[in-house]
Short mmCIF file of C-alpha atoms in Angstrom, two decimals:
data_model
loop_
_atom_site.label_atom_id
_atom_site.label_comp_id
_atom_site.label_asym_id
_atom_site.label_seq_id
_atom_site.Cartn_x
_atom_site.Cartn_y
_atom_site.Cartn_z
CA MET J 1 -0.05 0.09 -0.08
CA THR J 2 2.91 2.43 0.86
CA ASP J 3 4.61 1.51 -2.60
CA PHE J 4 1.23 2.27 -4.38
CA LEU J 5 0.89 5.74 -2.66
CA ASP J 6 4.44 6.75 -3.23
CA GLN J 7 4.25 5.90 -6.96
CA ASN J 8 1.14 7.62 -7.36
CA ARG J 9 2.52 10.48 -5.65
CA ARG J 10 5.73 10.67 -7.65
CA LEU J 11 3.53 10.42 -10.94
CA TYR J 12 1.36 13.33 -9.72
CA VAL J 13 4.47 15.45 -9.38
CA SER J 14 5.66 14.44 -12.48
CA LEU J 15 2.28 15.34 -14.35
CA PHE J 16 2.12 18.80 -12.55
CA PHE J 17 5.91 19.57 -13.46
CA SER J 18 5.25 18.52 -17.16
CA ILE J 19 2.25 20.70 -17.32
CA PHE J 20 4.16 23.67 -15.54
CA LEU J 21 6.94 23.00 -18.17
CA PHE J 22 4.74 22.80 -21.20
CA PHE J 23 2.88 26.14 -20.37
CA GLY J 24 6.07 27.75 -19.21
CA VAL J 25 7.76 27.04 -22.73
CA CYS J 26 4.55 28.52 -24.44
CA ALA J 27 4.76 31.52 -22.37
CA ALA J 28 8.75 31.76 -23.14
CA ALA J 29 8.02 31.50 -26.73
CA VAL J 30 5.81 34.68 -26.65
CA VAL J 31 9.04 36.52 -25.73
CA GLY J 32 11.36 34.73 -28.04
CA TRP J 33 12.06 31.49 -29.39
CA TYR J 34 15.63 31.57 -27.69
CA LEU J 35 13.75 31.87 -24.18
CA ALA J 36 11.77 28.91 -24.78
CA ILE J 37 15.04 27.02 -25.72
CA ILE J 38 16.73 28.12 -22.65
CA LEU J 39 13.98 26.91 -20.38
CA ILE J 40 14.12 23.43 -21.96
CA VAL J 41 17.94 23.20 -21.86
CA VAL J 42 17.53 24.33 -18.07
CA PHE J 43 15.18 21.34 -17.18
CA MET J 44 16.65 18.95 -19.74
CA PRO J 45 18.89 17.16 -17.09
CA ILE J 46 15.93 16.47 -15.13
CA ILE J 47 13.83 15.02 -17.93
CA ILE J 48 16.73 13.01 -19.10
CA LEU J 49 17.96 11.66 -15.75
CA ASP J 50 14.36 10.77 -14.44
CA LYS J 51 14.70 7.17 -13.60
CA SER J 52 10.71 6.42 -14.05
CA SER J 53 10.65 8.33 -17.34
CA SER J 54 7.31 9.76 -16.11
CA ILE J 55 8.38 13.63 -16.65
CA ALA J 56 9.57 12.78 -20.27
CA VAL J 57 6.55 10.58 -21.25
CA PHE J 58 4.02 13.28 -19.78
CA PHE J 59 5.95 16.38 -21.24
CA TRP J 60 5.85 14.35 -24.57
CA VAL J 61 2.25 13.45 -24.66
CA LEU J 62 1.12 17.09 -23.59
CA SER J 63 3.46 18.36 -26.32
CA LEU J 64 2.06 15.88 -28.92
CA GLY J 65 -1.59 16.87 -28.20
CA TYR J 66 -1.43 20.60 -27.73
CA GLY J 67 1.81 22.14 -29.54
CA ASN J 68 0.02 23.09 -32.61
CA LEU J 69 -2.95 24.46 -30.84
CA ALA J 70 -0.81 26.61 -28.43
CA SER J 71 0.95 27.81 -31.59
CA SER J 72 -2.24 28.91 -33.25
CA LEU J 73 -3.77 30.26 -29.93
CA LEU J 74 -0.55 32.60 -29.35
CA ILE J 75 0.16 33.10 -33.07
CA PHE J 76 -0.24 37.06 -33.16
CA ASP J 77 2.40 37.28 -30.48
CA LEU J 78 4.75 34.61 -31.87
CA SER J 79 7.73 35.22 -34.28
CA SER J 80 7.84 32.90 -37.18
CA LEU J 81 10.69 31.08 -35.44
CA SER J 82 8.78 30.83 -32.16
CA SER J 83 5.69 29.46 -33.82
CA SER J 84 7.72 26.71 -35.79
CA PHE J 85 9.27 25.74 -32.36
CA LEU J 86 6.09 25.35 -30.65
CA ARG J 87 4.87 23.27 -33.56
CA GLY J 88 7.79 21.08 -33.38
CA LEU J 89 7.72 20.82 -29.46
CA ASP J 90 6.57 17.29 -29.62
CA PHE J 91 9.62 16.20 -31.47
CA ILE J 92 11.86 18.21 -29.17
CA SER J 93 10.12 16.31 -26.27
CA LEU J 94 10.34 13.18 -27.95
CA SER J 95 13.90 13.37 -28.40
CA LEU J 96 14.31 14.02 -24.53
CA LEU J 97 12.33 10.96 -24.01
CA PHE J 98 14.62 8.85 -26.27
CA LEU J 99 17.58 10.13 -24.39
CA ASN J 100 16.18 9.27 -21.20
CA VAL J 101 15.72 5.68 -22.17
CA TYR J 102 18.82 5.43 -24.46
CA PHE J 103 21.15 6.19 -21.60
CA ARG J 104 19.71 3.67 -19.14
CA LYS J 105 18.91 0.57 -21.39
CA GLY J 106 21.30 -1.02 -23.75
CA VAL J 107 19.06 -2.90 -26.05
CA PHE J 108 19.68 -2.41 -29.74
CA ARG J 109 22.07 0.53 -29.13
CA SER J 110 24.45 0.15 -31.83
CA LEU J 111 21.47 -0.28 -34.53
CA TYR J 112 19.92 2.90 -33.31
CA PHE J 113 23.13 4.73 -33.03
CA TRP J 114 24.07 3.99 -36.79
CA SER J 115 20.57 4.53 -37.80
CA VAL J 116 20.67 8.21 -36.37
CA THR J 117 24.01 8.68 -37.84
CA VAL J 118 23.07 7.83 -41.42
CA LEU J 119 19.95 9.74 -41.12
CA ILE J 120 21.94 12.98 -40.07
CA LEU J 121 24.38 12.44 -42.99
CA TYR J 122 21.28 12.25 -45.49
CA PHE J 123 19.66 15.34 -43.62
CA SER J 124 23.07 17.26 -44.48
CA ILE J 125 22.65 16.40 -48.10
CA GLY J 126 19.19 17.36 -48.09
CA LEU J 127 19.95 20.65 -46.29
CA VAL J 128 22.26 21.71 -48.98
CA ARG J 129 19.93 20.79 -51.79
CA SER J 130 16.42 22.12 -50.46
CA GLY J 131 17.26 24.37 -47.21
CA PHE J 132 16.35 23.66 -43.61
CA ASP J 133 12.67 23.82 -43.57
CA ALA J 134 12.10 21.07 -46.23
CA ALA J 135 15.06 18.98 -44.97
CA PHE J 136 13.87 18.91 -41.15
CA ILE J 137 10.18 17.79 -41.95
CA TYR J 138 11.40 14.58 -43.15
CA LEU J 139 14.31 14.22 -40.81
CA ARG J 140 11.50 14.70 -38.20
CA LEU J 141 9.49 11.70 -39.69
CA PHE J 142 12.42 9.25 -39.84
CA LEU J 143 13.99 10.14 -36.63
CA SER J 144 10.49 10.00 -34.88
CA LEU J 145 10.09 6.07 -36.24
CA ILE J 146 13.27 5.34 -34.80
CA PHE J 147 12.87 7.16 -31.26
CA LEU J 148 9.53 5.67 -31.12
CA SER J 149 10.45 2.13 -31.70
CA TYR J 150 13.40 2.28 -29.11
CA VAL J 151 11.02 3.70 -26.64
CA TYR J 152 8.60 0.93 -27.18
CA PHE J 153 11.45 -1.73 -26.71
CA VAL J 154 12.28 -0.02 -23.61
CA LEU J 155 9.06 0.73 -21.74
CA LYS J 156 7.12 -2.61 -22.80
CA ASP J 157 9.58 -4.47 -20.59
CA LEU J 158 9.51 -2.24 -17.57
CA ARG J 159 6.85 -1.87 -14.69
CA TYR J 160 5.05 1.16 -16.05
CA LYS J 161 1.58 0.09 -15.67
CA ARG J 162 0.62 3.04 -13.39
CA LEU J 163 2.36 5.44 -15.82
CA PHE J 164 0.24 4.27 -18.65
CA ASP J 165 -2.87 4.32 -16.45
CA TYR J 166 -2.25 8.10 -16.09
CA ILE J 167 -1.65 8.17 -19.88
CA GLY J 168 -5.15 6.76 -20.13
CA TYR J 169 -6.56 9.55 -18.10
CA MET J 170 -4.70 12.03 -20.34
CA LEU J 171 -6.12 10.65 -23.43
CA VAL J 172 -9.75 10.44 -22.12
CA PHE J 173 -9.57 14.28 -21.43
CA PHE J 174 -7.97 14.51 -24.90
CA VAL J 175 -10.59 12.62 -26.66
CA GLY J 176 -13.40 14.90 -24.92
CA PHE J 177 -11.55 17.97 -25.65
CA ASN J 178 -11.56 17.17 -29.42
CA PHE J 179 -15.25 16.17 -29.44
CA ILE J 180 -16.06 19.41 -28.11
CA PHE J 181 -13.69 20.97 -30.69
CA TYR J 182 -15.75 19.33 -33.33
CA ILE J 183 -19.33 20.32 -31.87
CA PHE J 184 -18.09 23.99 -31.57
CA VAL J 185 -15.82 23.88 -34.54
CA TYR J 186 -16.44 27.54 -35.96
CA ASP J 187 -15.92 28.94 -32.37
CA PHE J 188 -12.76 27.24 -32.17
CA ILE J 189 -11.67 28.39 -35.68
CA ASP J 190 -12.02 31.88 -34.19
CA PHE J 191 -10.51 31.30 -30.84
CA PHE J 192 -7.57 29.55 -32.04
CA ASN J 193 -6.95 31.74 -34.79
CA VAL J 194 -7.00 28.97 -37.43
CA ASP J 195 -7.29 31.24 -40.43
CA GLU J 196 -4.04 33.11 -39.41
CA TYR J 197 -2.32 29.86 -38.63
CA ILE J 198 -2.94 28.12 -42.13
CA SER J 199 -2.21 31.30 -43.84
CA ARG J 200 1.13 31.69 -42.27
CA LYS J 201 1.90 27.73 -42.72
CA TYR J 202 1.11 27.58 -46.42
CA GLY J 203 1.50 31.13 -47.50
CA GLY J 204 -1.04 33.62 -48.52
CA VAL J 205 -4.38 34.56 -47.18
CA MET J 206 -6.34 31.44 -46.39
CA TYR J 207 -9.59 30.71 -44.43
CA ALA J 208 -10.09 27.19 -42.73
CA GLU J 209 -13.76 27.09 -43.96
CA SER J 210 -12.62 27.09 -47.56
CA PHE J 211 -9.31 25.42 -46.94
CA PHE J 212 -10.59 22.48 -45.27
CA TYR J 213 -13.97 22.25 -47.46
CA THR J 214 -13.77 19.13 -49.46
CA LYS J 215 -15.81 16.57 -51.37
CA LEU J 216 -16.78 13.67 -48.98
CA PHE J 217 -13.71 11.52 -48.27
CA ASN J 218 -12.02 13.44 -51.30
CA SER J 219 -13.51 11.28 -53.66
CA ASN J 220 -15.31 11.43 -57.06
CA TYR J 221 -18.03 9.19 -55.73
CA PHE J 222 -19.20 11.87 -53.52
CA SER J 223 -18.96 14.89 -55.96
CA GLY J 224 -22.18 16.05 -55.05
CA ILE J 225 -21.71 16.01 -51.56
CA GLU J 226 -19.25 18.42 -49.83
CA ASP J 227 -18.61 19.36 -46.29
CA LEU J 228 -15.96 20.89 -44.03
CA ARG J 229 -13.50 18.40 -42.78
CA PHE J 230 -12.68 18.23 -39.19
CA PHE J 231 -9.01 19.22 -38.88
CA GLY J 232 -8.59 18.43 -35.22
CA PHE J 233 -5.87 18.92 -32.87
CA THR J 234 -2.93 18.97 -35.65
CA LEU J 235 -4.85 21.32 -37.60
CA HIS J 236 -4.56 19.03 -40.38
CA PRO J 237 -7.31 16.39 -41.03
CA ILE J 238 -5.56 13.36 -42.07
CA SER J 239 -2.84 13.64 -39.59
CA SER J 240 -5.45 14.06 -37.06
CA ALA J 241 -7.44 11.14 -38.39
CA PHE J 242 -4.85 8.51 -38.02
CA PHE J 243 -4.19 9.77 -34.30
CA TYR J 244 -7.88 9.33 -33.59
CA ALA J 245 -7.67 5.78 -35.25
CA GLY J 246 -5.01 4.88 -32.71
CA LEU J 247 -6.97 6.26 -29.72
CA PHE J 248 -9.82 4.16 -31.20
CA PHE J 249 -7.59 1.06 -30.61
CA TRP J 250 -6.34 2.04 -27.29
CA PHE J 251 -10.13 2.16 -25.96
CA PHE J 252 -11.35 -0.71 -28.18
CA MET J 253 -9.16 -3.04 -26.35
CA ASP J 254 -10.64 -2.41 -23.21
CA ILE J 255 -14.45 -2.39 -24.00
CA ASN J 256 -14.89 -5.81 -22.34
CA LYS J 257 -13.39 -4.47 -19.01
CA ASN J 258 -14.90 -1.09 -19.04
CA GLY J 259 -18.16 0.25 -20.30
CA LEU J 260 -16.65 3.69 -20.57
CA SER J 261 -14.14 2.59 -23.06
CA LEU J 262 -16.87 1.57 -25.31
CA ILE J 263 -18.36 5.09 -25.32
CA LEU J 264 -14.83 6.61 -25.82
CA ALA J 265 -13.96 4.22 -28.61
CA ILE J 266 -17.13 5.25 -30.41
CA ILE J 267 -16.10 9.02 -30.20
CA ALA J 268 -12.75 8.33 -31.35
CA PHE J 269 -14.17 6.46 -34.39
CA PHE J 270 -16.67 9.38 -35.03
CA LEU J 271 -13.63 11.94 -34.77
CA THR J 272 -11.85 9.80 -37.41
CA VAL J 273 -14.87 9.56 -39.67
CA VAL J 274 -15.62 13.22 -39.56
CA THR J 275 -11.95 14.14 -40.91
CA TYR J 276 -12.96 12.26 -44.06
CA SER J 277 -9.83 10.54 -44.26
CA LYS J 278 -10.03 6.98 -46.54
CA GLY J 279 -6.77 5.66 -45.10
CA ALA J 280 -7.65 5.96 -41.42
CA LEU J 281 -11.10 4.69 -41.81
CA VAL J 282 -9.78 1.69 -43.70
CA LEU J 283 -7.10 1.02 -41.15
CA ILE J 284 -9.76 0.84 -38.38
CA ILE J 285 -12.11 -1.50 -40.33
CA SER J 286 -9.23 -3.75 -41.62
CA VAL J 287 -7.95 -4.12 -38.00
CA VAL J 288 -10.98 -4.90 -36.47
CA LEU J 289 -12.31 -7.02 -39.16
CA PHE J 290 -9.00 -9.20 -39.09
CA TRP J 291 -9.40 -9.26 -35.33
CA GLU J 292 -12.95 -10.66 -35.46
CA LEU J 293 -11.85 -13.23 -38.25
CA LYS J 294 -8.93 -14.37 -36.13
CA ARG J 295 -11.42 -15.01 -33.23
CA LEU J 296 -14.09 -16.71 -35.16
CA VAL J 297 -12.29 -18.37 -37.95
CA PHE J 298 -8.30 -18.49 -37.97
CA PRO J 299 -6.57 -21.20 -36.06
CA SER J 300 -3.77 -19.59 -33.95
CA ASP J 301 -1.17 -21.36 -35.68
CA LYS J 302 -1.98 -20.08 -39.06
CA LEU J 303 -2.26 -16.37 -37.84
CA VAL J 304 0.85 -15.40 -39.81
CA LYS J 305 -0.17 -17.06 -42.97
CA TYR J 306 -3.69 -15.58 -43.20
CA LEU J 307 -2.63 -12.18 -42.35
CA VAL J 308 -0.02 -12.09 -45.17
CA VAL J 309 -2.76 -13.20 -47.60
CA TYR J 310 -5.26 -10.67 -46.17
CA ILE J 311 -2.59 -7.88 -46.41
CA ILE J 312 -1.49 -8.79 -49.82
CA CYS J 313 -5.04 -8.73 -51.02
CA GLN J 314 -5.69 -5.38 -49.71
CA ILE J 315 -2.41 -3.98 -51.35
CA VAL J 316 -3.45 -5.26 -54.68
CA VAL J 317 -7.03 -3.81 -54.47
CA PHE J 318 -5.66 -0.36 -53.30
CA PHE J 319 -2.99 -0.44 -56.27
CA LEU J 320 -5.45 -1.35 -58.75
CA TYR J 321 -7.80 1.30 -57.70
CA GLY J 322 -5.01 3.83 -57.64
CA LEU J 323 -4.11 3.18 -60.96
CA SER J 324 -7.59 3.20 -62.24
CA PHE J 325 -8.56 6.57 -60.90
CA GLY J 326 -5.35 8.35 -61.05
CA ASP J 327 -4.72 8.58 -57.23
CA PRO J 328 -1.54 10.36 -56.41
CA HIS J 329 -0.51 8.25 -53.59
CA VAL J 330 -0.01 5.24 -55.79
CA TYR J 331 1.48 7.55 -58.68
CA SER J 332 4.07 8.79 -56.35
CA LEU J 333 4.76 5.26 -55.25
CA VAL J 334 5.43 4.16 -58.77
CA GLY J 335 7.57 7.08 -59.73
CA SER J 336 9.59 6.82 -56.51
CA VAL J 337 10.09 2.97 -57.43
CA LEU J 338 11.45 4.19 -60.74
CA SER J 339 13.52 6.76 -59.40
CA PHE J 340 15.12 4.28 -56.79
CA LEU J 341 16.02 1.93 -59.48
CA THR J 342 17.81 4.53 -61.43
CA ASN J 343 19.31 6.04 -58.06
CA PRO J 344 19.27 3.50 -55.26
CA ILE J 345 21.56 5.66 -52.96
CA GLY J 346 18.80 8.09 -52.45
CA SER J 347 18.40 11.85 -52.93
CA GLY J 348 18.65 13.31 -49.28
CA ILE J 349 16.01 14.02 -46.87
CA GLY J 350 14.18 17.08 -47.71
CA VAL J 351 14.32 16.58 -51.74
CA GLY J 352 10.85 15.27 -51.96
CA GLY J 353 7.30 16.88 -51.10
CA SER J 354 3.83 16.55 -51.95
CA MET J 355 3.74 17.79 -55.64
CA PHE J 356 1.88 16.58 -58.89
CA GLY J 357 0.86 18.14 -61.90
CA ALA J 358 -1.98 17.99 -64.46
CA GLN J 359 0.09 15.46 -66.27
CA ILE J 360 -0.66 12.70 -63.77
CA GLU J 361 -3.47 11.69 -66.18
CA ALA J 362 -0.68 10.83 -68.80
CA LEU J 363 1.05 8.52 -66.18
CA ASP J 364 3.93 10.94 -65.87
CA PHE J 365 5.14 9.23 -62.60
CA SER J 366 8.09 11.67 -62.27
CA LEU J 367 5.73 14.59 -61.46
CA VAL J 368 4.42 12.87 -58.58
CA ARG J 369 6.30 12.79 -55.34
CA GLY J 370 5.97 12.49 -51.69
CA ASP J 371 2.47 11.23 -51.00
CA SER J 372 3.37 7.69 -50.28
CA GLY J 373 5.50 6.96 -47.09
CA LEU J 374 7.09 4.14 -48.83
CA ALA J 375 7.86 6.71 -51.84
CA ILE J 376 9.64 9.10 -49.32
CA LEU J 377 11.67 6.25 -48.08
CA LEU J 378 12.79 5.12 -51.49
CA LYS J 379 13.31 8.63 -52.86
CA MET J 380 15.30 10.04 -50.04
CA THR J 381 17.22 7.45 -48.10
CA GLY J 382 17.49 5.01 -50.71
CA VAL J 383 19.19 1.60 -49.71
CA ALA J 384 20.18 3.08 -46.30
CA GLY J 385 16.73 3.90 -45.34
CA ILE J 386 15.21 0.66 -46.52
CA TYR J 387 17.76 -1.05 -44.51
CA ILE J 388 17.20 0.97 -41.39
CA PHE J 389 13.51 0.81 -41.87
CA TRP J 390 13.50 -3.05 -42.39
CA SER J 391 15.96 -3.67 -39.43
CA ILE J 392 13.26 -1.92 -36.95
CA VAL J 393 10.40 -3.88 -38.41
CA ARG J 394 11.94 -6.94 -38.40
CA LYS J 395 12.90 -6.74 -34.52
CA MET J 396 9.43 -5.39 -33.78
CA PHE J 397 7.71 -8.46 -35.53
CA ILE J 398 10.17 -10.99 -34.02
CA ASP J 399 9.66 -9.27 -30.64
CA PHE J 400 5.82 -9.39 -30.62
CA THR J 401 4.04 -12.08 -28.80
CA ASP J 402 0.48 -11.03 -29.03
CA TYR J 403 -1.35 -11.09 -32.39
CA ARG J 404 -3.20 -7.67 -31.92
CA GLN J 405 0.31 -6.02 -31.93
CA ASN J 406 1.35 -7.74 -35.08
CA VAL J 407 -1.92 -6.87 -36.57
CA VAL J 408 -1.95 -3.22 -35.66
CA TRP J 409 1.58 -2.80 -36.91
CA ALA J 410 1.12 -4.53 -40.08
CA PHE J 411 -1.88 -2.56 -41.09
CA ILE J 412 -0.08 0.73 -40.20
CA LEU J 413 2.70 -0.53 -42.59
CA VAL J 414 0.23 -1.16 -45.27
CA ALA J 415 -1.28 2.31 -44.97
CA ALA J 416 2.18 3.91 -45.18
CA ILE J 417 2.63 2.13 -48.44
CA PHE J 418 -0.22 4.40 -49.89
CA GLN J 419 -0.12 7.55 -47.76
CA GLU J 420 2.62 9.83 -46.14
CA GLU J 421 0.52 10.65 -43.03
CA PRO J 422 0.42 7.14 -41.45
CA MET J 423 4.45 7.46 -41.12
CA ASN J 424 4.00 10.98 -39.63
CA PRO J 425 5.08 11.62 -36.05
CA TYR J 426 1.52 11.99 -35.06
CA SER J 427 0.32 8.75 -36.40
CA LEU J 428 3.31 6.67 -35.27
CA SER J 429 2.96 8.13 -31.78
CA ALA J 430 -0.71 6.85 -31.46
CA ILE J 431 0.22 3.59 -32.72
CA PHE J 432 3.34 3.00 -30.42
CA LEU J 433 1.17 4.22 -27.47
CA VAL J 434 -1.27 1.46 -28.39
CA LEU J 435 1.61 -1.08 -28.88
CA ILE J 436 3.19 -0.22 -25.31
CA LYS J 437 -0.26 -0.38 -23.72
CA VAL J 438 -0.91 -4.05 -25.33
CA ALA J 439 2.44 -5.15 -24.04
CA LEU J 440 1.87 -3.80 -20.42
CA ASN J 441 -1.54 -5.27 -20.48
CA LYS J 442 -0.05 -8.71 -20.86
CA GLN J 443 2.33 -8.22 -17.97
CA GLN J 444 -0.60 -6.85 -15.92
CA SER J 445 -0.74 -9.64 -13.51
CA GLY J 446 2.93 -9.30 -12.59
CA PHE J 447 2.27 -5.69 -11.31
CA ARG J 448 1.88 -4.88 -7.80
CA ASN J 449 -0.82 -2.07 -7.63
#
């Protein structure tokens, strides 16, 4: 009982310290980006040396969920560098979390050291070719995958059940907050200065109501039905959609234990739907369908075989659909494969981007770049990136002992073949939170609460 109270007290202190630090950094950014950096540097030793990792985890989750919103809320008082700093605060806090676990646990250290080294080298190439902004976007994407996978390996083996219970409480609040965000979306547009946010981010004068107004699921099948996409906490519909999909899995796994989890799973699913993201919706449906097929039909010893067949069929269907209807995601994938065959070394992180022209109907694959996660990997990091990515994926699959982990991870990789967003830091963060939760749930009987 004493251990339980002490652990909860430490977690409360870590949570409130993280909240204080997050708001402190946001307030400091109003004065200047340099002051925000000084504040993080001052508290960096505490975050990195925290033996329980709770400060680093809480600070990361807070930055992940509210960094963009803080940037938009304060945008009239922020310089361009301060605004960019707050938008990237989740990556900064993830880096601190990575350092926290890297210096205390020795699993696969050499692989991760050389992975980071190679990516920094490619970043330098991209920096010379395309400038800091473009290069940093994709460096953040790849490093997030590396950092999150390492954090998974460390946290899943340690007794962090209470810590992730607290993360669950934070996510409950987050789901409720985003649901209210959707119900009062026009009020939130005004309150969080979203028009100014997207205008500065994309250049020119833009309005959220027109910028996020689209055909339903952005499909010609719904050409007569148009609506405002819910852009969510990232202020970008598709990025938010994959995060909500991850939250759906988080709560869906507990619906047999807790009735509230069913309500939260429904809300998370609803938030995914109203972003009108086909990829995130298909991800949810595919995973749940396979879970049910596994439970009702598939023998345990043939799970991998059925999973491979199921995924191959899905890839073939998506690929044929994309070529038939001129989908830029599939075109970018084909173009990047052709580019990879002629330049297997890669182009350097930052060379790509979401660009396609009118000639797409003429199958000019060279004009389409960046709308596929696999395309970005092939085009920018070449053989080195493929090797790093495969090494991480292989170790994660070998490590898994729960079929739900295999299925979730497998389908997020399938989604990343066709879209860039499943590989972005927000999507990966949600999925890795789910994977750690599944691993910790399996160990629950060994915890002392």
